[in-house]
Short mmCIF file of C-alpha atoms (C1' of nucleotides) in Angstrom, two decimals:
data_model
loop_
_atom_site.label_atom_id
_atom_site.label_comp_id
_atom_site.label_asym_id
_atom_site.label_seq_id
_atom_site.Cartn_x
_atom_site.Cartn_y
_atom_site.Cartn_z
CA MET A 1 18.03 0.54 29.92
CA ARG A 2 16.33 3.61 30.60
CA ARG A 3 14.19 4.61 33.61
CA PRO A 4 12.76 8.35 33.19
CA GLY A 5 10.44 8.21 36.44
CA ALA A 6 9.62 4.68 36.44
CA SER A 7 10.32 1.85 39.02
CA PRO A 8 13.63 -0.11 38.96
CA LEU A 9 14.08 -2.51 35.88
CA TYR A 10 14.31 -5.41 38.59
CA ALA A 11 11.14 -4.44 40.20
CA GLN A 12 9.44 -4.20 36.98
CA VAL A 13 10.75 -7.90 36.08
CA GLU A 14 9.75 -8.97 39.57
CA ALA A 15 6.20 -7.67 38.50
CA ILE A 16 6.12 -9.33 35.30
CA LEU A 17 6.98 -12.73 36.81
CA THR A 18 4.52 -12.40 39.65
CA ASP A 19 1.76 -11.48 37.26
CA ARG A 20 2.62 -14.70 35.08
CA ILE A 21 2.25 -16.71 38.38
CA ALA A 22 -0.84 -15.10 39.94
CA ARG A 23 -2.42 -15.54 36.47
CA GLY A 24 -1.78 -18.98 36.08
CA ASP A 25 0.23 -18.86 32.81
CA TRP A 26 2.98 -20.23 35.06
CA PRO A 27 1.08 -22.83 37.17
CA PRO A 28 2.78 -24.07 40.50
CA GLY A 29 5.35 -26.72 40.21
CA LEU A 30 6.49 -25.52 36.61
CA LEU A 31 10.10 -25.44 35.59
CA LEU A 32 11.10 -22.01 34.48
CA PRO A 33 13.30 -21.27 31.65
CA ALA A 34 16.99 -21.20 32.33
CA GLU A 35 18.31 -17.92 33.58
CA PRO A 36 20.23 -16.80 30.43
CA ASP A 37 17.38 -17.91 28.21
CA LEU A 38 14.85 -16.11 30.64
CA ALA A 39 16.88 -13.08 30.82
CA SER A 40 17.22 -12.90 27.03
CA GLU A 41 13.44 -13.33 26.46
CA LEU A 42 12.86 -10.46 28.99
CA GLY A 43 15.57 -8.26 27.43
CA VAL A 44 17.36 -7.83 30.52
CA SER A 45 20.96 -8.91 31.92
CA PRO A 46 20.96 -11.91 33.48
CA GLY A 47 22.15 -10.14 36.59
CA THR A 48 18.87 -7.88 36.70
CA LEU A 49 16.87 -11.12 36.32
CA ARG A 50 18.55 -12.55 39.11
CA ARG A 51 17.81 -9.69 41.57
CA ALA A 52 14.12 -10.33 40.25
CA LEU A 53 14.25 -13.82 40.99
CA ALA A 54 15.65 -13.47 44.47
CA ARG A 55 12.81 -11.34 45.45
CA LEU A 56 10.30 -13.66 44.27
CA GLU A 57 12.05 -16.63 46.32
CA ARG A 58 11.95 -14.29 49.57
CA ARG A 59 8.42 -13.96 48.83
CA HIS A 60 7.87 -17.77 48.62
CA LEU A 61 6.77 -17.56 44.87
CA ILE A 62 9.29 -19.39 43.28
CA GLU A 63 12.31 -22.11 44.63
CA ARG A 64 15.57 -22.18 43.55
CA ARG A 65 17.55 -25.47 43.80
CA GLN A 66 21.13 -25.57 42.59
CA GLY A 67 21.60 -27.92 39.61
CA ARG A 68 18.21 -28.61 39.01
CA GLY A 69 16.21 -25.37 38.14
CA THR A 70 13.74 -22.78 39.21
CA PHE A 71 10.43 -23.82 40.10
CA VAL A 72 6.74 -22.28 40.69
CA ALA A 73 6.02 -22.65 44.34
CA GLN A 74 3.78 -25.65 45.16
CA GLN A 75 1.68 -24.99 48.08
CA THR A 76 2.10 -28.10 50.22
CA SER A 77 0.58 -28.91 53.57
CA ALA A 78 3.73 -28.87 55.42
CA GLN A 79 4.88 -25.69 53.68
CA ALA A 80 1.91 -23.60 54.51
CA LEU A 81 2.07 -24.94 57.80
CA GLY A 82 5.70 -23.93 58.31
CA GLN A 83 4.85 -20.71 56.54
CA PHE A 84 1.72 -19.47 58.35
CA PHE A 85 1.19 -21.61 61.62
CA ARG A 86 2.75 -19.96 64.58
CA VAL A 87 1.77 -22.00 67.50
CA ARG A 88 4.73 -23.82 69.54
CA ASP A 89 4.91 -25.80 72.45
CA LEU A 90 6.19 -24.39 75.81
CA SER A 91 9.90 -25.57 74.91
CA GLY A 92 9.31 -23.47 71.58
CA LYS A 93 8.99 -26.71 69.54
CA PRO A 94 6.80 -26.59 66.43
CA VAL A 95 3.72 -28.54 66.84
CA ARG A 96 1.11 -30.18 64.14
CA PRO A 97 -2.32 -29.79 64.51
CA GLU A 98 -4.88 -32.63 63.79
CA THR A 99 -8.32 -30.95 62.41
CA VAL A 100 -11.97 -31.83 62.54
CA VAL A 101 -14.52 -29.98 60.61
CA THR A 102 -17.46 -29.29 63.32
CA GLY A 103 -19.79 -27.13 61.15
CA ILE A 104 -20.29 -25.69 57.48
CA THR A 105 -22.84 -23.03 56.57
CA THR A 106 -23.40 -20.99 53.52
CA GLY A 107 -24.87 -17.46 53.31
CA PRO A 108 -24.23 -13.92 52.41
CA ALA A 109 -21.38 -12.05 53.55
CA MET A 110 -21.88 -9.72 56.36
CA GLY A 111 -21.02 -6.01 56.16
CA GLU A 112 -17.49 -6.08 57.80
CA GLU A 113 -16.91 -9.42 56.06
CA ALA A 114 -17.86 -7.84 52.59
CA VAL A 115 -15.62 -5.16 52.87
CA ARG A 116 -12.59 -7.10 54.05
CA LEU A 117 -12.97 -9.69 51.30
CA ARG A 118 -13.85 -7.06 48.80
CA LEU A 119 -17.01 -8.66 47.77
CA VAL A 120 -20.45 -7.38 46.61
CA PRO A 121 -22.69 -7.16 49.52
CA GLY A 122 -24.82 -10.04 49.60
CA GLU A 123 -22.16 -12.26 47.77
CA LYS A 124 -22.16 -15.65 49.28
CA VAL A 125 -19.49 -16.87 51.76
CA HIS A 126 -18.75 -20.29 53.30
CA ARG A 127 -18.30 -20.62 56.98
CA ILE A 128 -16.36 -23.40 58.38
CA GLU A 129 -16.04 -24.34 61.75
CA ARG A 130 -12.96 -26.58 62.86
CA LEU A 131 -11.67 -27.76 66.11
CA ARG A 132 -7.90 -28.52 66.09
CA SER A 133 -5.96 -30.63 68.51
CA LEU A 134 -2.25 -30.50 69.26
CA ASN A 135 -0.87 -33.71 70.94
CA GLY A 136 -4.17 -35.31 70.77
CA VAL A 137 -5.77 -32.73 72.97
CA PRO A 138 -8.48 -30.06 71.66
CA GLN A 139 -6.53 -26.77 71.73
CA ILE A 140 -7.65 -24.19 68.78
CA VAL A 141 -11.26 -23.40 67.83
CA GLU A 142 -11.31 -21.97 64.33
CA ARG A 143 -13.78 -20.16 62.46
CA ILE A 144 -12.98 -19.52 58.67
CA VAL A 145 -14.73 -17.21 56.00
CA VAL A 146 -13.99 -17.56 52.47
CA PRO A 147 -15.89 -16.63 49.22
CA ALA A 148 -18.23 -19.33 48.19
CA ALA A 149 -16.87 -18.45 44.71
CA LEU A 150 -13.56 -19.99 45.48
CA PHE A 151 -14.93 -23.17 47.05
CA PRO A 152 -18.03 -24.58 44.72
CA GLY A 153 -17.61 -27.97 45.75
CA LEU A 154 -18.15 -27.50 49.43
CA SER A 155 -21.47 -29.43 49.61
CA LEU A 156 -20.07 -32.68 48.40
CA PRO A 157 -19.35 -35.25 50.95
CA LEU A 158 -15.78 -35.32 50.41
CA ALA A 159 -15.47 -31.72 51.28
CA PRO A 160 -14.93 -32.13 55.12
CA GLN A 161 -11.79 -34.04 54.50
CA ARG A 162 -10.10 -31.43 52.15
CA LEU A 163 -10.93 -28.90 55.03
CA GLU A 164 -9.30 -30.85 57.52
CA THR A 165 -5.64 -30.02 55.80
CA GLU A 166 -4.77 -26.52 55.19
CA ILE A 167 -7.18 -25.24 52.81
CA TYR A 168 -4.43 -23.03 51.07
CA VAL A 169 -3.40 -26.58 49.45
CA HIS A 170 -7.21 -26.85 47.96
CA TYR A 171 -6.93 -23.21 46.74
CA GLN A 172 -3.69 -23.74 44.79
CA GLN A 173 -4.94 -27.38 43.26
CA ALA A 174 -8.38 -26.33 42.51
CA HIS A 175 -7.71 -22.76 41.57
CA GLY A 176 -4.11 -22.20 40.90
CA ILE A 177 -4.51 -19.39 43.66
CA ILE A 178 -0.94 -19.11 45.76
CA VAL A 179 -1.36 -18.06 49.27
CA VAL A 180 1.51 -15.52 49.74
CA ARG A 181 0.89 -13.27 52.83
CA ALA A 182 -1.39 -12.98 55.65
CA GLU A 183 -1.78 -10.30 58.63
CA GLU A 184 -2.50 -11.21 61.87
CA THR A 185 -3.73 -9.39 64.86
CA LEU A 186 -3.81 -10.81 68.29
CA SER A 187 -5.84 -10.05 71.47
CA ALA A 188 -7.00 -11.85 74.76
CA ARG A 189 -10.77 -12.55 75.44
CA ALA A 190 -12.81 -14.60 77.80
CA ALA A 191 -14.24 -17.81 76.36
CA SER A 192 -17.96 -18.32 75.66
CA THR A 193 -19.68 -21.42 77.14
CA GLU A 194 -19.62 -23.17 73.89
CA GLU A 195 -16.12 -22.45 73.28
CA ALA A 196 -15.04 -23.69 76.78
CA ARG A 197 -17.07 -26.78 76.23
CA ALA A 198 -14.99 -27.55 72.72
CA LEU A 199 -11.76 -26.72 74.59
CA GLY A 200 -12.45 -28.66 77.80
CA ARG A 201 -12.33 -25.09 79.99
CA GLU A 202 -14.57 -23.26 82.36
CA PRO A 203 -16.26 -20.65 80.98
CA GLY A 204 -14.78 -17.06 81.08
CA ALA A 205 -11.08 -19.04 80.87
CA PRO A 206 -8.73 -16.39 79.12
CA LEU A 207 -8.17 -17.61 75.38
CA LEU A 208 -5.74 -16.04 72.84
CA VAL A 209 -7.76 -14.76 69.69
CA ILE A 210 -5.76 -14.83 66.46
CA GLU A 211 -7.62 -12.80 63.70
CA ARG A 212 -6.29 -13.24 60.23
CA ILE A 213 -6.55 -12.28 56.54
CA THR A 214 -4.84 -13.90 53.87
CA TYR A 215 -3.86 -12.72 50.73
CA ASP A 216 -3.07 -14.59 47.22
CA ALA A 217 -0.38 -13.48 44.45
CA ALA A 218 -2.04 -10.99 42.89
CA GLY A 219 -3.17 -9.02 46.54
CA ARG A 220 -6.52 -10.24 46.58
CA PRO A 221 -8.02 -11.46 49.99
CA VAL A 222 -8.92 -15.01 49.89
CA GLU A 223 -9.79 -15.80 53.66
CA LEU A 224 -10.83 -14.61 57.00
CA ARG A 225 -10.02 -16.52 60.04
CA VAL A 226 -10.45 -16.33 63.63
CA SER A 227 -8.62 -18.94 65.99
CA LEU A 228 -9.23 -19.07 69.63
CA LEU A 229 -5.99 -20.71 71.46
CA ASP A 230 -5.90 -22.28 74.79
CA THR A 231 -2.47 -20.99 76.04
CA ARG A 232 -2.15 -23.12 79.06
CA ASP A 233 0.40 -25.46 77.17
CA HIS A 234 1.18 -23.35 73.76
CA ARG A 235 2.33 -20.06 72.82
CA TYR A 236 2.20 -18.06 69.83
CA ALA A 237 5.75 -17.41 68.53
CA VAL A 238 7.14 -14.43 66.66
CA GLU A 239 10.47 -12.91 65.65
CA LEU A 240 11.31 -9.36 65.39
CA VAL A 241 14.03 -8.10 63.15
CA MET B 1 38.47 -16.21 45.55
CA ARG B 2 38.42 -19.80 46.84
CA ARG B 3 35.98 -21.35 49.21
CA PRO B 4 37.30 -24.91 50.25
CA GLY B 5 34.24 -25.96 52.70
CA ALA B 6 33.89 -22.59 53.92
CA SER B 7 30.98 -19.82 53.95
CA PRO B 8 30.56 -17.67 50.91
CA LEU B 9 32.92 -14.75 50.70
CA TYR B 10 30.04 -12.15 51.30
CA ALA B 11 29.03 -14.16 54.39
CA GLN B 12 32.47 -13.95 55.65
CA VAL B 13 32.68 -10.15 55.04
CA GLU B 14 29.25 -9.54 56.60
CA ALA B 15 30.55 -11.22 59.52
CA ILE B 16 33.56 -9.21 59.77
CA LEU B 17 31.55 -6.13 59.54
CA THR B 18 29.13 -7.27 62.06
CA ASP B 19 31.89 -7.88 64.22
CA ARG B 20 33.76 -4.41 63.56
CA ILE B 21 30.19 -2.91 64.88
CA ALA B 22 29.24 -5.12 67.64
CA ARG B 23 32.56 -4.48 69.23
CA GLY B 24 32.41 -0.76 68.88
CA ASP B 25 35.31 -0.29 66.53
CA TRP B 26 32.92 1.32 64.08
CA PRO B 27 30.55 3.12 66.64
CA PRO B 28 26.58 4.06 65.89
CA GLY B 29 26.69 7.13 63.65
CA LEU B 30 30.04 6.51 61.90
CA LEU B 31 30.32 7.29 58.27
CA LEU B 32 32.08 3.93 56.45
CA PRO B 33 34.45 4.31 53.84
CA ALA B 34 33.21 4.61 50.28
CA GLU B 35 32.29 1.04 48.64
CA PRO B 36 35.22 0.88 46.33
CA ASP B 37 37.89 1.64 49.19
CA LEU B 38 36.07 -0.90 51.72
CA ALA B 39 36.27 -3.28 49.08
CA SER B 40 39.70 -3.04 48.03
CA GLU B 41 40.81 -2.74 52.01
CA LEU B 42 38.89 -6.35 52.42
CA GLY B 43 40.17 -7.70 49.44
CA VAL B 44 36.93 -8.31 47.64
CA SER B 45 35.30 -7.06 44.50
CA PRO B 46 32.76 -4.11 44.91
CA GLY B 47 29.82 -6.68 43.96
CA THR B 48 30.67 -9.03 46.73
CA LEU B 49 31.14 -6.11 49.29
CA ARG B 50 27.69 -4.81 48.26
CA ARG B 51 25.75 -7.89 48.78
CA ALA B 52 27.38 -7.97 52.22
CA LEU B 53 25.97 -4.51 52.97
CA ALA B 54 22.62 -5.13 51.55
CA ARG B 55 22.25 -7.98 54.27
CA LEU B 56 23.36 -5.65 56.96
CA GLU B 57 21.04 -3.20 55.91
CA ARG B 58 18.14 -5.55 56.20
CA ARG B 59 19.41 -6.49 59.88
CA HIS B 60 19.11 -2.50 60.52
CA LEU B 61 22.65 -2.47 61.56
CA ILE B 62 23.75 0.17 58.79
CA GLU B 63 21.96 2.95 56.79
CA ARG B 64 22.70 3.64 53.23
CA ARG B 65 21.60 6.84 51.61
CA GLN B 66 22.47 7.75 48.01
CA GLY B 67 24.74 10.47 47.78
CA ARG B 68 25.64 10.70 51.17
CA GLY B 69 27.35 7.58 52.29
CA THR B 70 26.74 4.41 54.54
CA PHE B 71 26.33 4.86 58.39
CA VAL B 72 26.38 2.68 61.53
CA ALA B 73 22.93 2.38 62.53
CA GLN B 74 21.77 4.97 65.50
CA GLN B 75 19.29 3.64 67.94
CA THR B 76 16.61 6.23 68.23
CA SER B 77 13.26 6.17 70.27
CA ALA B 78 11.00 6.21 66.99
CA GLN B 79 13.31 3.67 65.43
CA ALA B 80 13.52 1.29 67.96
CA LEU B 81 9.44 1.63 68.46
CA GLY B 82 8.90 1.28 65.05
CA GLN B 83 10.95 -2.05 64.70
CA PHE B 84 9.81 -3.48 68.17
CA PHE B 85 6.63 -2.22 69.28
CA ARG B 86 3.84 -4.09 67.68
CA VAL B 87 0.66 -2.44 69.28
CA ARG B 88 -1.98 -0.86 66.97
CA ASP B 89 -5.16 0.65 67.81
CA LEU B 90 -8.29 -1.09 66.49
CA SER B 91 -8.07 0.70 62.91
CA GLY B 92 -4.83 -0.76 62.34
CA LYS B 93 -2.89 2.45 63.39
CA PRO B 94 0.33 2.65 65.32
CA VAL B 95 0.29 4.23 68.53
CA ARG B 96 3.18 5.63 70.68
CA PRO B 97 3.05 5.05 74.46
CA GLU B 98 3.98 7.07 77.32
CA THR B 99 5.66 5.39 80.06
CA VAL B 100 5.94 5.81 83.87
CA VAL B 101 8.55 3.89 85.65
CA THR B 102 6.43 2.56 88.91
CA GLY B 103 9.12 0.64 90.53
CA ILE B 104 12.89 -0.50 90.44
CA THR B 105 14.73 -3.26 92.33
CA THR B 106 18.03 -5.03 92.22
CA GLY B 107 19.02 -8.53 93.41
CA PRO B 108 20.27 -11.88 92.18
CA ALA B 109 19.03 -13.36 88.95
CA MET B 110 16.56 -16.37 89.41
CA GLY B 111 17.33 -19.75 87.93
CA GLU B 112 15.32 -19.37 84.91
CA GLU B 113 16.20 -15.66 84.01
CA ALA B 114 20.03 -16.68 84.62
CA VAL B 115 19.96 -19.18 82.00
CA ARG B 116 18.29 -17.20 79.33
CA LEU B 117 20.46 -14.05 79.82
CA ARG B 118 23.45 -16.33 80.08
CA LEU B 119 24.52 -14.79 83.67
CA VAL B 120 26.22 -16.70 86.32
CA PRO B 121 23.91 -17.91 88.91
CA GLY B 122 23.59 -15.13 91.78
CA GLU B 123 24.82 -12.46 89.16
CA LYS B 124 22.99 -9.18 89.74
CA VAL B 125 19.94 -7.76 87.77
CA HIS B 126 17.75 -5.13 87.76
CA ARG B 127 14.28 -5.43 87.68
CA ILE B 128 11.93 -2.51 86.43
CA GLU B 129 8.31 -2.16 86.27
CA ARG B 130 6.66 0.29 84.44
CA LEU B 131 3.06 1.45 83.32
CA ARG B 132 2.43 2.54 79.63
CA SER B 133 -0.55 4.53 78.46
CA LEU B 134 -1.72 4.76 75.19
CA ASN B 135 -3.98 7.89 74.32
CA GLY B 136 -3.47 8.94 77.81
CA VAL B 137 -5.08 5.65 79.32
CA PRO B 138 -3.17 2.84 80.80
CA GLN B 139 -3.22 0.02 78.74
CA ILE B 140 0.14 -2.06 79.38
CA VAL B 141 1.84 -3.16 82.74
CA GLU B 142 5.46 -4.14 81.81
CA ARG B 143 8.09 -6.05 84.05
CA ILE B 144 11.55 -5.81 82.59
CA VAL B 145 15.00 -7.73 83.59
CA VAL B 146 18.50 -6.42 82.57
CA PRO B 147 21.85 -7.41 83.75
CA ALA B 148 23.05 -5.13 86.29
CA ALA B 149 26.37 -4.78 84.47
CA LEU B 150 24.64 -3.16 81.34
CA PHE B 151 22.90 -0.46 83.80
CA PRO B 152 25.42 0.80 86.36
CA GLY B 153 23.73 4.21 86.98
CA LEU B 154 20.29 3.12 87.87
CA SER B 155 20.42 4.36 91.46
CA LEU B 156 21.14 7.89 90.30
CA PRO B 157 18.11 10.14 90.40
CA LEU B 158 17.83 10.59 86.79
CA ALA B 159 17.64 6.87 86.09
CA PRO B 160 13.66 6.85 86.03
CA GLN B 161 13.51 9.34 83.23
CA ARG B 162 16.03 7.45 81.07
CA LEU B 163 13.90 4.16 81.81
CA GLU B 164 10.62 6.20 80.25
CA THR B 165 11.86 6.06 76.78
CA GLU B 166 13.00 2.79 74.98
CA ILE B 167 15.87 1.51 77.16
CA TYR B 168 17.37 0.55 73.68
CA VAL B 169 18.52 4.07 73.17
CA HIS B 170 20.28 3.83 76.45
CA TYR B 171 21.91 0.57 75.78
CA GLN B 172 23.22 2.10 72.56
CA GLN B 173 24.42 5.62 74.02
CA ALA B 174 26.03 4.23 77.19
CA HIS B 175 27.55 0.84 75.94
CA GLY B 176 27.35 0.88 72.17
CA ILE B 177 25.36 -1.91 72.29
CA ILE B 178 22.91 -2.20 69.52
CA VAL B 179 19.82 -4.31 69.77
CA VAL B 180 19.06 -5.96 66.49
CA ARG B 181 16.49 -8.96 66.97
CA ALA B 182 14.00 -9.86 69.66
CA GLU B 183 11.84 -12.94 69.89
CA GLU B 184 8.21 -12.78 71.39
CA THR B 185 5.88 -15.54 72.64
CA LEU B 186 2.22 -14.48 73.21
CA SER B 187 -0.38 -16.21 75.35
CA ALA B 188 -3.44 -15.23 77.30
CA ARG B 189 -4.13 -14.97 80.99
CA ALA B 190 -6.30 -13.47 83.68
CA ALA B 191 -5.26 -10.40 85.39
CA SER B 192 -3.96 -10.60 88.98
CA THR B 193 -5.51 -7.90 91.58
CA GLU B 194 -2.59 -5.54 91.58
CA GLU B 195 -2.53 -5.81 87.45
CA ALA B 196 -6.19 -5.28 87.44
CA ARG B 197 -5.95 -2.32 89.56
CA ALA B 198 -3.18 -0.55 87.28
CA LEU B 199 -5.23 -0.99 84.20
CA GLY B 200 -8.45 0.07 85.80
CA ARG B 201 -10.00 -3.49 85.24
CA GLU B 202 -11.51 -6.09 87.34
CA PRO B 203 -9.64 -8.94 88.57
CA GLY B 204 -9.40 -12.21 86.05
CA ALA B 205 -9.85 -10.10 82.96
CA PRO B 206 -8.04 -11.50 80.06
CA LEU B 207 -4.99 -9.75 79.16
CA LEU B 208 -2.42 -10.45 76.53
CA VAL B 209 0.84 -11.41 77.68
CA ILE B 210 3.80 -10.70 75.54
CA GLU B 211 7.03 -12.23 76.56
CA ARG B 212 10.47 -11.15 75.06
CA ILE B 213 13.94 -11.79 74.83
CA THR B 214 16.12 -9.38 73.11
CA TYR B 215 19.67 -9.64 71.54
CA ASP B 216 22.53 -7.38 70.48
CA ALA B 217 24.43 -7.66 67.70
CA ALA B 218 26.77 -9.98 68.67
CA GLY B 219 24.10 -12.29 69.48
CA ARG B 220 23.90 -11.96 73.27
CA PRO B 221 20.79 -11.52 75.26
CA VAL B 222 20.45 -8.32 76.94
CA GLU B 223 16.88 -8.13 78.16
CA LEU B 224 13.77 -10.08 79.40
CA ARG B 225 10.36 -8.18 79.40
CA VAL B 226 6.95 -9.20 80.27
CA SER B 227 4.01 -7.31 78.89
CA LEU B 228 0.38 -7.25 79.73
CA LEU B 229 -1.61 -5.53 77.58
CA ASP B 230 -5.45 -4.91 77.68
CA THR B 231 -7.01 -5.51 74.50
CA ARG B 232 -10.25 -4.20 74.71
CA ASP B 233 -9.12 -1.06 72.39
CA HIS B 234 -5.76 -2.23 70.80
CA ARG B 235 -4.34 -5.35 68.98
CA TYR B 236 -0.94 -7.07 68.70
CA ALA B 237 -0.23 -6.92 64.85
CA VAL B 238 2.11 -9.17 62.82
CA GLU B 239 2.58 -9.76 59.10
CA LEU B 240 3.33 -13.43 57.84
CA VAL B 241 5.34 -13.85 54.60
"C1'" DC C 1 28.90 -35.59 31.24
"C1'" DA C 2 25.75 -31.66 30.40
"C1'" DG C 3 22.79 -28.32 32.46
"C1'" DT C 4 21.47 -25.74 36.45
"C1'" DG C 5 21.77 -22.14 39.88
"C1'" DG C 6 25.51 -20.00 43.14
"C1'" DT C 7 29.39 -16.95 43.68
"C1'" DC C 8 32.70 -13.66 42.01
"C1'" DT C 9 34.65 -10.21 39.41
"C1'" DA C 10 34.82 -5.77 36.64
"C1'" DG C 11 33.16 -1.74 35.28
"C1'" DA C 12 29.71 1.83 33.01
"C1'" DC C 13 26.48 5.25 33.86
"C1'" DC C 14 22.72 7.30 36.43
"C1'" DA C 15 20.54 9.70 40.89
"C1'" DC C 16 21.20 11.94 44.56
"C1'" DT C 17 23.76 14.87 47.79
"C1'" DT C 18 26.90 18.26 49.46
"C1'" DT C 19 30.58 22.09 48.42
"C1'" DA D 1 31.86 19.97 40.33
"C1'" DA D 2 32.90 15.81 42.97
"C1'" DG D 3 31.82 12.05 45.73
"C1'" DT D 4 28.29 9.00 47.30
"C1'" DG D 5 25.04 4.86 46.67
"C1'" DG D 6 21.60 2.82 43.10
"C1'" DT D 7 21.21 0.48 38.98
"C1'" DC D 8 22.41 -2.67 34.93
"C1'" DT D 9 25.63 -4.90 32.38
"C1'" DA D 10 28.66 -8.93 30.75
"C1'" DG D 11 31.22 -12.97 31.70
"C1'" DA D 12 34.24 -16.60 34.40
"C1'" DC D 13 34.38 -20.27 37.18
"C1'" DC D 14 32.19 -23.51 41.04
"C1'" DA D 15 28.95 -26.95 43.26
"C1'" DC D 16 25.35 -29.71 42.74
"C1'" DT D 17 21.86 -32.76 40.20
"C1'" DG D 18 20.33 -36.00 37.24
"C1'" DA D 19 21.14 -38.85 32.90
#
DNA sequence: CAGTGGTCTAGACCACTTT
DNA sequence: AAGTGGTCTAGACCACTGA
């Protein structure tokens, strides 16, 4: 195949398949055609297709299972937690948070928020407050901002329960949005009186601040989040390679 | 090629090449044999060799340059900084630290240190204290613990200068040790009086604590490090995928 | 047993770098 | 012009899964 000044063929194939998934043409859970079939449909060799599939798998957009086939990734609670929740206990073991919603409001996006979420000024957002416990003890205060357009059913009484699991599962089930990437910045800050009360600490206690922006498969921002972690018994863990 | 219960051939090739680099048989900067030659020397097909080389490149152990050849990775200051220094300014731009050594002592490894560095109890370590400035302002207090065996020339008068650049460059030049991986855990903590004075802050001010353990190509731990960052003007940035 | 992805091989052609 | 890695192709065989 030719490639005058364009990108490599495997990258083009990767982009085509990413687009099918991002648009919902290929919904989560779908079994993809077998590799030889998909390769001939796209007009590329099996080797080139495999190279594109390997990259999609590394981005967690598909799952390949030997003997079964290749599937569009399902956003499950356990999977989203493993991918995006970096908190560990002091021995390094992963912990599972229990979550309670402590407040929901709806209003226009602030200047900074609107820019980062790429909303028109004044567009509505939901603000969600949650308290997350690790091993039964409140350890994380969390404030989430999401475009209201992505969360229409939020005023319903059942909404809080949905918000107590990872909201990425809701995104996928209700809108076919697959969350694939997040950027986090970390800092340290003194607790306010409200934050301190929620976490059972004294005002001014040092907290770890985790600010996150989350993107879907199409590269659109879909969530802003600030998490305040009490780090007496837990750590935020990363590996650098 | 057969593979009864063993690992894939490309993984075996990767292990062989990693070993050659880790042992110093292939020193940093070396030009590797051309792919067809290396493949036939190892008794594998070019495709299998390329798969192993791709993995080595992702681990930053080699660099491949089209038209020139494949080289064992050189540890440069800029490269080590880009790979392991996650601090950004508030706009997200990378910053380059200037570093001053504020203290060096030598003594036996403490219990916890000895375990993590896999030293025999009582084995000597160097403890290095540094103050790092960003844009001319002191922002990071750093304490580094390294096995004394890896840093024999530390009492020489020129040592402090060496310690003012990334010490990974010294590791590579003096011992052929290539640092490939680090684990970091983050937390928030109140500044002590000495830490506060060094950073121009009030005692008790919240600081971001970054604890790092660093490993070489052979998987041996070669450094413990604690960095205390003033996060009024900077952030620690990570991407989750 | 049939069908899937995982591994391994072999070789052609292209783009880039250096001589 | 010669040599390198990057791309793309084509096909054989193996390991795993589920009917």
